[in-house]
PDB file of C-alpha atoms in Angstrom:
ATOM      1  CA  MET A   1       2.684 -84.381 -99.795  1.00  0.00           C
ATOM      2  CA  ASN A   2       6.347 -85.160 -99.549  1.00  0.00           C
ATOM      3  CA  LEU A   3       6.918 -82.132 -97.274  1.00  0.00           C
ATOM      4  CA  ILE A   4       4.088 -83.198 -94.944  1.00  0.00           C
ATOM      5  CA  GLY A   5       5.493 -86.737 -94.719  1.00  0.00           C
ATOM      6  CA  PHE A   6       8.934 -85.326 -93.934  1.00  0.00           C
ATOM      7  CA  LEU A   7       7.522 -83.085 -91.169  1.00  0.00           C
ATOM      8  CA  LYS A   8       5.599 -85.992 -89.662  1.00  0.00           C
ATOM      9  CA  LYS A   9       8.752 -88.097 -89.641  1.00  0.00           C
ATOM     10  CA  VAL A  10      10.778 -85.299 -88.001  1.00  0.00           C
ATOM     11  CA  LEU A  11       8.102 -84.752 -85.350  1.00  0.00           C
ATOM     12  CA  ARG A  12       7.854 -88.471 -84.649  1.00  0.00           C
ATOM     13  CA  LEU A  13      11.648 -88.724 -84.214  1.00  0.00           C
ATOM     14  CA  LEU A  14      11.676 -85.587 -82.079  1.00  0.00           C
ATOM     15  CA  PHE A  15       9.024 -86.935 -79.721  1.00  0.00           C
ATOM     16  CA  SER A  16      10.731 -90.333 -79.500  1.00  0.00           C
ATOM     17  CA  ALA A  17      14.058 -88.629 -78.674  1.00  0.00           C
ATOM     18  CA  ASP A  18      12.287 -86.558 -75.996  1.00  0.00           C
ATOM     19  CA  PHE A  19      10.806 -89.750 -74.574  1.00  0.00           C
ATOM     20  CA  LEU A  20      14.246 -91.405 -74.469  1.00  0.00           C
ATOM     21  CA  VAL A  21      15.729 -88.411 -72.681  1.00  0.00           C
ATOM     22  CA  ARG A  22      12.933 -88.401 -70.092  1.00  0.00           C
ATOM     23  CA  THR A  23      13.299 -92.089 -69.342  1.00  0.00           C
ATOM     24  CA  SER A  24      17.075 -92.077 -68.978  1.00  0.00           C
ATOM     25  CA  PHE A  25      17.293 -89.014 -66.683  1.00  0.00           C
ATOM     26  CA  ARG A  26      15.225 -88.207 -63.621  1.00  0.00           C
ATOM     27  CA  PHE A  27      15.693 -84.491 -64.137  1.00  0.00           C
ATOM     28  CA  SER A  28      15.223 -82.252 -67.126  1.00  0.00           C
ATOM     29  CA  GLN A  29      18.160 -80.782 -68.940  1.00  0.00           C
ATOM     30  CA  SER A  30      17.453 -77.348 -67.477  1.00  0.00           C
ATOM     31  CA  GLU A  31      17.497 -78.789 -63.930  1.00  0.00           C
ATOM     32  CA  ILE A  32      20.806 -80.563 -64.612  1.00  0.00           C
ATOM     33  CA  ASN A  33      22.243 -77.346 -66.082  1.00  0.00           C
ATOM     34  CA  GLU A  34      21.153 -75.397 -63.007  1.00  0.00           C
ATOM     35  CA  ILE A  35      22.666 -77.976 -60.653  1.00  0.00           C
ATOM     36  CA  VAL A  36      25.963 -77.957 -62.546  1.00  0.00           C
ATOM     37  CA  SER A  37      26.125 -74.167 -62.820  1.00  0.00           C
ATOM     38  CA  ASN A  38      25.621 -73.689 -59.052  1.00  0.00           C
ATOM     39  CA  ALA A  39      27.778 -76.623 -57.935  1.00  0.00           C
ATOM     40  CA  ASP A  40      31.208 -76.382 -56.438  1.00  0.00           C
ATOM     41  CA  LYS A  41      33.637 -77.583 -59.126  1.00  0.00           C
ATOM     42  CA  ASP A  42      35.170 -80.173 -56.768  1.00  0.00           C
ATOM     43  CA  ASN A  43      31.736 -81.749 -56.236  1.00  0.00           C
ATOM     44  CA  LEU A  44      30.935 -82.356 -59.910  1.00  0.00           C
ATOM     45  CA  LYS A  45      32.390 -85.862 -59.753  1.00  0.00           C
ATOM     46  CA  TYR A  46      29.692 -86.798 -57.202  1.00  0.00           C
ATOM     47  CA  LEU A  47      26.747 -85.630 -59.302  1.00  0.00           C
ATOM     48  CA  GLU A  48      25.952 -89.076 -60.688  1.00  0.00           C
ATOM     49  CA  ARG A  49      25.981 -90.671 -57.227  1.00  0.00           C
ATOM     50  CA  LEU A  50      23.638 -88.001 -55.857  1.00  0.00           C
ATOM     51  CA  VAL A  51      21.286 -88.310 -58.826  1.00  0.00           C
ATOM     52  CA  ASN A  52      21.088 -92.052 -58.156  1.00  0.00           C
ATOM     53  CA  ILE A  53      19.669 -91.375 -54.674  1.00  0.00           C
ATOM     54  CA  THR A  54      16.018 -91.407 -55.704  1.00  0.00           C
ATOM     55  CA  GLU A  55      14.764 -89.608 -52.591  1.00  0.00           C
ATOM     56  CA  LEU A  56      16.667 -86.412 -53.443  1.00  0.00           C
ATOM     57  CA  SER A  57      15.005 -83.745 -55.571  1.00  0.00           C
ATOM     58  CA  ALA A  58      16.874 -81.475 -57.970  1.00  0.00           C
ATOM     59  CA  PHE A  59      16.694 -78.706 -55.361  1.00  0.00           C
ATOM     60  CA  ASP A  60      18.219 -80.964 -52.682  1.00  0.00           C
ATOM     61  CA  ILE A  61      21.017 -82.074 -54.996  1.00  0.00           C
ATOM     62  CA  SER A  62      21.738 -78.495 -56.022  1.00  0.00           C
ATOM     63  CA  PHE A  63      21.898 -77.453 -52.378  1.00  0.00           C
ATOM     64  CA  LEU A  64      24.257 -80.299 -51.457  1.00  0.00           C
ATOM     65  CA  MET A  65      26.482 -79.736 -54.491  1.00  0.00           C
ATOM     66  CA  SER A  66      26.865 -76.033 -53.765  1.00  0.00           C
ATOM     67  CA  ASN A  67      27.068 -75.952 -49.947  1.00  0.00           C
ATOM     68  CA  VAL A  68      28.839 -79.132 -48.864  1.00  0.00           C
ATOM     69  CA  ALA A  69      32.404 -80.245 -49.580  1.00  0.00           C
ATOM     70  CA  LEU A  70      31.514 -83.786 -50.658  1.00  0.00           C
ATOM     71  CA  ASP A  71      33.567 -86.941 -50.439  1.00  0.00           C
ATOM     72  CA  ASP A  72      32.784 -90.661 -50.551  1.00  0.00           C
ATOM     73  CA  LYS A  73      32.108 -90.876 -46.806  1.00  0.00           C
ATOM     74  CA  LYS A  74      29.670 -87.945 -46.919  1.00  0.00           C
ATOM     75  CA  ILE A  75      27.822 -89.441 -49.898  1.00  0.00           C
ATOM     76  CA  SER A  76      27.449 -92.679 -47.938  1.00  0.00           C
ATOM     77  CA  ILE A  77      26.104 -90.770 -44.930  1.00  0.00           C
ATOM     78  CA  ILE A  78      23.615 -88.920 -47.157  1.00  0.00           C
ATOM     79  CA  GLN A  79      22.434 -92.248 -48.589  1.00  0.00           C
ATOM     80  CA  HIS A  80      21.912 -93.739 -45.119  1.00  0.00           C
ATOM     81  CA  ALA A  81      20.212 -90.595 -43.849  1.00  0.00           C
ATOM     82  CA  CYS A  82      17.803 -90.632 -46.803  1.00  0.00           C
ATOM     83  CA  LYS A  83      16.881 -94.231 -46.011  1.00  0.00           C
ATOM     84  CA  MET A  84      16.228 -93.285 -42.373  1.00  0.00           C
ATOM     85  CA  TYR A  85      13.770 -90.542 -43.279  1.00  0.00           C
ATOM     86  CA  ASP A  86      10.192 -91.670 -42.699  1.00  0.00           C
ATOM     87  CA  GLU A  87       7.700 -89.236 -44.190  1.00  0.00           C
ATOM     88  CA  ARG A  88       4.913 -90.076 -41.720  1.00  0.00           C
ATOM     89  CA  GLU A  89       7.109 -89.381 -38.699  1.00  0.00           C
ATOM     90  CA  PHE A  90       8.483 -86.093 -39.961  1.00  0.00           C
ATOM     91  CA  LYS A  91       5.404 -84.718 -41.747  1.00  0.00           C
ATOM     92  CA  SER A  92       3.422 -84.971 -38.517  1.00  0.00           C
ATOM     93  CA  LEU A  93       6.001 -82.617 -37.007  1.00  0.00           C
ATOM     94  CA  GLY A  94       5.777 -80.234 -39.960  1.00  0.00           C
ATOM     95  CA  GLN A  95       9.224 -81.099 -41.303  1.00  0.00           C
ATOM     96  CA  THR A  96       9.793 -81.811 -44.965  1.00  0.00           C
ATOM     97  CA  PHE A  97      12.447 -83.960 -46.568  1.00  0.00           C
ATOM     98  CA  SER A  98      14.292 -80.824 -47.667  1.00  0.00           C
ATOM     99  CA  ASP A  99      14.388 -79.623 -44.037  1.00  0.00           C
ATOM    100  CA  PHE A 100      15.904 -82.969 -43.130  1.00  0.00           C
ATOM    101  CA  ILE A 101      18.526 -82.670 -45.892  1.00  0.00           C
ATOM    102  CA  PHE A 102      19.390 -79.121 -44.752  1.00  0.00           C
ATOM    103  CA  ARG A 103      20.023 -80.450 -41.252  1.00  0.00           C
ATOM    104  CA  VAL A 104      22.084 -83.333 -42.622  1.00  0.00           C
ATOM    105  CA  SER A 105      24.216 -80.894 -44.607  1.00  0.00           C
ATOM    106  CA  ALA A 106      24.662 -78.582 -41.604  1.00  0.00           C
ATOM    107  CA  ASN A 107      25.949 -81.478 -39.503  1.00  0.00           C
ATOM    108  CA  ILE A 108      27.596 -83.687 -42.116  1.00  0.00           C
ATOM    109  CA  ASN A 109      31.098 -83.136 -40.754  1.00  0.00           C
ATOM    110  CA  TYR A 110      30.006 -84.612 -37.410  1.00  0.00           C
ATOM    111  CA  LEU A 111      27.889 -87.485 -38.716  1.00  0.00           C
ATOM    112  CA  ASP A 112      28.964 -91.088 -39.044  1.00  0.00           C
ATOM    113  CA  GLU A 113      27.242 -94.446 -39.064  1.00  0.00           C
ATOM    114  CA  SER A 114      27.216 -94.686 -35.271  1.00  0.00           C
ATOM    115  CA  ASN A 115      25.439 -91.406 -34.507  1.00  0.00           C
ATOM    116  CA  LEU A 116      22.846 -91.292 -37.298  1.00  0.00           C
ATOM    117  CA  THR A 117      20.141 -92.631 -34.983  1.00  0.00           C
ATOM    118  CA  VAL A 118      20.917 -89.930 -32.410  1.00  0.00           C
ATOM    119  CA  PHE A 119      20.800 -87.380 -35.211  1.00  0.00           C
ATOM    120  CA  LYS A 120      17.403 -88.626 -36.369  1.00  0.00           C
ATOM    121  CA  GLU A 121      16.019 -88.304 -32.841  1.00  0.00           C
ATOM    122  CA  LEU A 122      17.409 -84.764 -32.574  1.00  0.00           C
ATOM    123  CA  VAL A 123      15.848 -83.758 -35.875  1.00  0.00           C
ATOM    124  CA  GLN A 124      12.502 -85.172 -34.811  1.00  0.00           C
ATOM    125  CA  CYS A 125      12.454 -82.827 -31.833  1.00  0.00           C
ATOM    126  CA  LYS A 126      10.380 -79.772 -32.583  1.00  0.00           C
ATOM    127  CA  ASN A 127      13.096 -77.116 -32.677  1.00  0.00           C
ATOM    128  CA  GLU A 128      14.653 -74.660 -35.042  1.00  0.00           C
ATOM    129  CA  LEU A 129      18.257 -75.782 -34.454  1.00  0.00           C
ATOM    130  CA  TYR A 130      20.279 -76.891 -37.417  1.00  0.00           C
ATOM    131  CA  ASP A 131      23.698 -77.261 -35.778  1.00  0.00           C
ATOM    132  CA  PHE A 132      23.973 -80.303 -33.514  1.00  0.00           C
ATOM    133  CA  SER A 133      27.790 -80.366 -33.472  1.00  0.00           C
ATOM    134  CA  ASN A 134      28.158 -80.305 -29.672  1.00  0.00           C
ATOM    135  CA  ILE A 135      25.836 -83.265 -29.233  1.00  0.00           C
ATOM    136  CA  LEU A 136      27.113 -85.278 -32.202  1.00  0.00           C
ATOM    137  CA  ASN A 137      30.765 -84.912 -31.170  1.00  0.00           C
ATOM    138  CA  GLY A 138      30.067 -86.791 -27.946  1.00  0.00           C
ATOM    139  CA  SER A 139      27.023 -88.804 -28.935  1.00  0.00           C
ATOM    140  CA  ALA A 140      28.263 -91.866 -27.057  1.00  0.00           C
ATOM    141  CA  ARG A 141      27.790 -89.918 -23.829  1.00  0.00           C
ATOM    142  CA  PHE A 142      24.114 -89.386 -24.599  1.00  0.00           C
ATOM    143  CA  VAL A 143      23.335 -92.884 -25.823  1.00  0.00           C
ATOM    144  CA  ASN A 144      25.126 -94.959 -23.189  1.00  0.00           C
ATOM    145  CA  LYS A 145      25.059 -92.633 -20.216  1.00  0.00           C
ATOM    146  CA  LYS A 146      24.668 -94.568 -16.978  1.00  0.00           C
ATOM    147  CA  LYS A 147      22.664 -93.302 -14.075  1.00  0.00           C
ATOM    148  CA  ASN A 148      24.595 -91.556 -11.363  1.00  0.00           C
ATOM    149  CA  ASN A 149      23.798 -92.984  -7.931  1.00  0.00           C
ATOM    150  CA  LYS A 150      25.346 -90.116  -5.974  1.00  0.00           C
ATOM    151  CA  MET A 151      23.128 -88.443  -3.481  1.00  0.00           C
ATOM    152  CA  ALA A 152      22.591 -84.787  -4.160  1.00  0.00           C
ATOM    153  CA  PHE A 153      20.793 -82.312  -1.964  1.00  0.00           C
ATOM    154  CA  ALA A 154      19.196 -79.028  -2.830  1.00  0.00           C
ATOM    155  CA  PHE A 155      20.402 -77.443   0.430  1.00  0.00           C
ATOM    156  CA  GLU A 156      23.883 -76.616   1.541  1.00  0.00           C
ATOM    157  CA  ASN A 157      23.304 -77.963   5.038  1.00  0.00           C
ATOM    158  CA  VAL A 158      21.039 -80.854   5.809  1.00  0.00           C
ATOM    159  CA  PHE A 159      19.765 -81.163   9.367  1.00  0.00           C
ATOM    160  CA  ALA A 160      18.568 -84.514  10.552  1.00  0.00           C
ATOM    161  CA  ASN A 161      16.234 -84.898  13.528  1.00  0.00           C
TER     162      ASN A 161
END
C-alpha cells in the first residue's frame, strides 16, 4: 500500500507541475525549443517580447526570429501591425494572419508608424506581392498626392474649329 500511495503522490505532483507549466507559458517546451533552435542568435533577446504578443503563433514567432534582424523599433512595428489586423477583413480576401506577418517581415525595413495604414491597404489588395519597398519608401506621395490640374491631350496636335 505504501508504494501505491507514493505513486499516487508522484502522479499528482507531476500533473500539478504540468498544469503550472501550461499556465505560465503559451507554448509547449518543444515549441519553445524549436523557436530557439531556429532563431538567429542576435534575436534571442527579443523572444520574450514576441511571446507576449498574443496574436502571434509559435510558427509566426519562429519565422520572425529566424528571418528578420530584430530591434526595438521593429518589435514595436510588429506589435502595431498585429493590432491593425482584422480577421474579418483579411479572411474574406483569403489571407491568413501568417500571410500578413510574412508581408510585414518582408517590408519591415521600410515600415514605420506613419505608413502602416498604407501598408494595410496594400496588403488588403488581392495580389501576390510581398515586397512593397518602392511604395513604402515614398508613401507620403501616395497618401497626400494632390490632383494635377494640367491639361493633357491624347493627340500631338489639336485642331480647333
